[in-house]
mmCIF file of C-alpha atoms in Angstrom:
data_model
loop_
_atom_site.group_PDB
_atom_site.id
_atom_site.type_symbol
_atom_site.label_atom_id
_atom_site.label_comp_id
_atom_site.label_asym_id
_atom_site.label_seq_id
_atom_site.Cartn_x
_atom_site.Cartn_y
_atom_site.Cartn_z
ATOM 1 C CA UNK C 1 -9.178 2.358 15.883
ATOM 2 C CA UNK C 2 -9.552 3.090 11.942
ATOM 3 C CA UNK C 3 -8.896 -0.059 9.457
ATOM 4 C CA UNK C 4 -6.697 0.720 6.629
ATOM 5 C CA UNK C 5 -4.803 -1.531 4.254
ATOM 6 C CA UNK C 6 -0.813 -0.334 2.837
ATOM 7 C CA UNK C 7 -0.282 -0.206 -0.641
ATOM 8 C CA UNK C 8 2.514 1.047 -2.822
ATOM 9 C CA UNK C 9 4.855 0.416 -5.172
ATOM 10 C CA UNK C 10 8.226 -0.759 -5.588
ATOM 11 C CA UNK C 11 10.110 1.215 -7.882
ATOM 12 C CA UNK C 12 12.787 -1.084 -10.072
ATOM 13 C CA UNK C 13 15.410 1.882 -9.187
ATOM 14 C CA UNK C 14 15.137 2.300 -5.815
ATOM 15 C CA UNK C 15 17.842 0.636 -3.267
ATOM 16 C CA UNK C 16 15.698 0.203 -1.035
ATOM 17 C CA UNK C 17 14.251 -2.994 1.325
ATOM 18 C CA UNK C 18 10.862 -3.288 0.599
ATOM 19 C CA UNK C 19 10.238 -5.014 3.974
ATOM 20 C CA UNK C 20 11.643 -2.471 6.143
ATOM 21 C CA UNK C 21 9.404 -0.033 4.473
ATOM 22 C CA UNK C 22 6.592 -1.799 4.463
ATOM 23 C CA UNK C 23 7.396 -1.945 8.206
ATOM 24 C CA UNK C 24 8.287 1.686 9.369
ATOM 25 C CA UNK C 25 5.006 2.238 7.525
ATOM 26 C CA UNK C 26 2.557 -0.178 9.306
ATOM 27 C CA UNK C 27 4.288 1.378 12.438
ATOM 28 C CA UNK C 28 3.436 4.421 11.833
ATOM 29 C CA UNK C 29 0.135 3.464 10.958
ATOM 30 C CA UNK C 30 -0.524 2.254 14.495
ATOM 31 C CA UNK C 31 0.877 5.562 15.654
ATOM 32 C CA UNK C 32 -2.213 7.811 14.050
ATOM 33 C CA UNK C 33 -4.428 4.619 15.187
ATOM 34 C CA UNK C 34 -4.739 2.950 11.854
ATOM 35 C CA UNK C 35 -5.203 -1.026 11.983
ATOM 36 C CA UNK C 36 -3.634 -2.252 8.897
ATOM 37 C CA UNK C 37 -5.667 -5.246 7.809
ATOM 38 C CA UNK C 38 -4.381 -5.959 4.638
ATOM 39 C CA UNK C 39 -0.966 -5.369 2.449
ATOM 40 C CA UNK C 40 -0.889 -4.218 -1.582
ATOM 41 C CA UNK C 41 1.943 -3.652 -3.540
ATOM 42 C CA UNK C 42 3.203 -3.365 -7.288
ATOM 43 C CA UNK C 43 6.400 -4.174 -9.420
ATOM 44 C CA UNK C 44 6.806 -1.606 -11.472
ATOM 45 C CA UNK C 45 10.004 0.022 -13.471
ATOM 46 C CA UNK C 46 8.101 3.792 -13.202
ATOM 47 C CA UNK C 47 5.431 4.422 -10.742
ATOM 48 C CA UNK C 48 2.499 6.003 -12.834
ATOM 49 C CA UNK C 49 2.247 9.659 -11.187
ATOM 50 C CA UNK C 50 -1.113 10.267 -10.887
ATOM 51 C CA UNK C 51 -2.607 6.701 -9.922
ATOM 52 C CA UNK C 52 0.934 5.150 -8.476
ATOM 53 C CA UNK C 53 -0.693 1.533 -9.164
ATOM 54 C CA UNK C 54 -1.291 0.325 -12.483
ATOM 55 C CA UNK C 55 -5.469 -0.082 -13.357
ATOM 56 C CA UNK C 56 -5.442 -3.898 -12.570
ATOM 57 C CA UNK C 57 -4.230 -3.404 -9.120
ATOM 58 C CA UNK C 58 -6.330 -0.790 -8.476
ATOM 59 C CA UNK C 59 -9.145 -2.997 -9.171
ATOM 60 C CA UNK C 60 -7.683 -4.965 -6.908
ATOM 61 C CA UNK C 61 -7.505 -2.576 -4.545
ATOM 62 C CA UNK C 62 -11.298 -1.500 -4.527
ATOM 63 C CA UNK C 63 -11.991 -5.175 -3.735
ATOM 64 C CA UNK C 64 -10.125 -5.829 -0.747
ATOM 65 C CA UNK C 65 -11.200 -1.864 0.256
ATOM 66 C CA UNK C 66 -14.816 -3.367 0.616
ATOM 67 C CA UNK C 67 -14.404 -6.446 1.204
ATOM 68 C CA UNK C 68 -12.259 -5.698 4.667
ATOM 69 C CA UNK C 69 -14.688 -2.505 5.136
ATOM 70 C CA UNK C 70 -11.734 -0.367 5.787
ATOM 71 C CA UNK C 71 -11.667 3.609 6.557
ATOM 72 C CA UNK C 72 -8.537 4.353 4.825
ATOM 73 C CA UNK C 73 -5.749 2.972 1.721
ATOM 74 C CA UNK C 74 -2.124 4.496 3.341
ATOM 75 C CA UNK C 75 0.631 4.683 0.621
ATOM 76 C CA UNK C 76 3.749 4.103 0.711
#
């Protein structure tokens, strides 16, 4: 089984439960065989469109990527 960590962000405008996402995600993570190891998500009023994360938590990102030696960063 692949390690992968779920990252994201959380849109001010959307209605939506973050949880529950986060959830249905990590579910169907385990459906293509993906362990998710680790969880990373942003606040943010407008997701920046080519990055989604702002440059601090990508940083952030990058670290826990090779710290937890994972195959793969699935985005919610």
């Amino acid at each position: 089984m692949r390690k992968g960590i779920l990252s994201g962000c959380n849109e001010a405008f959307r209605k939506w439960n973050l949880t529950e996402v986060m959830e249905e995600c990590k579910g169907l993570a385990e459906a293509c065989e993906i362990e998710i190891v680790d969880e990373l998500f942003q606040n943010l009023d407008h997701m920046d469109r080519t990055t989604c994360l702002g440059s601090g938590k990508i940083m952030e990102l990058k670290e826990r990527v090779d710290h937890h030696e994972v195959d793969c960063v699935v985005f919610f």
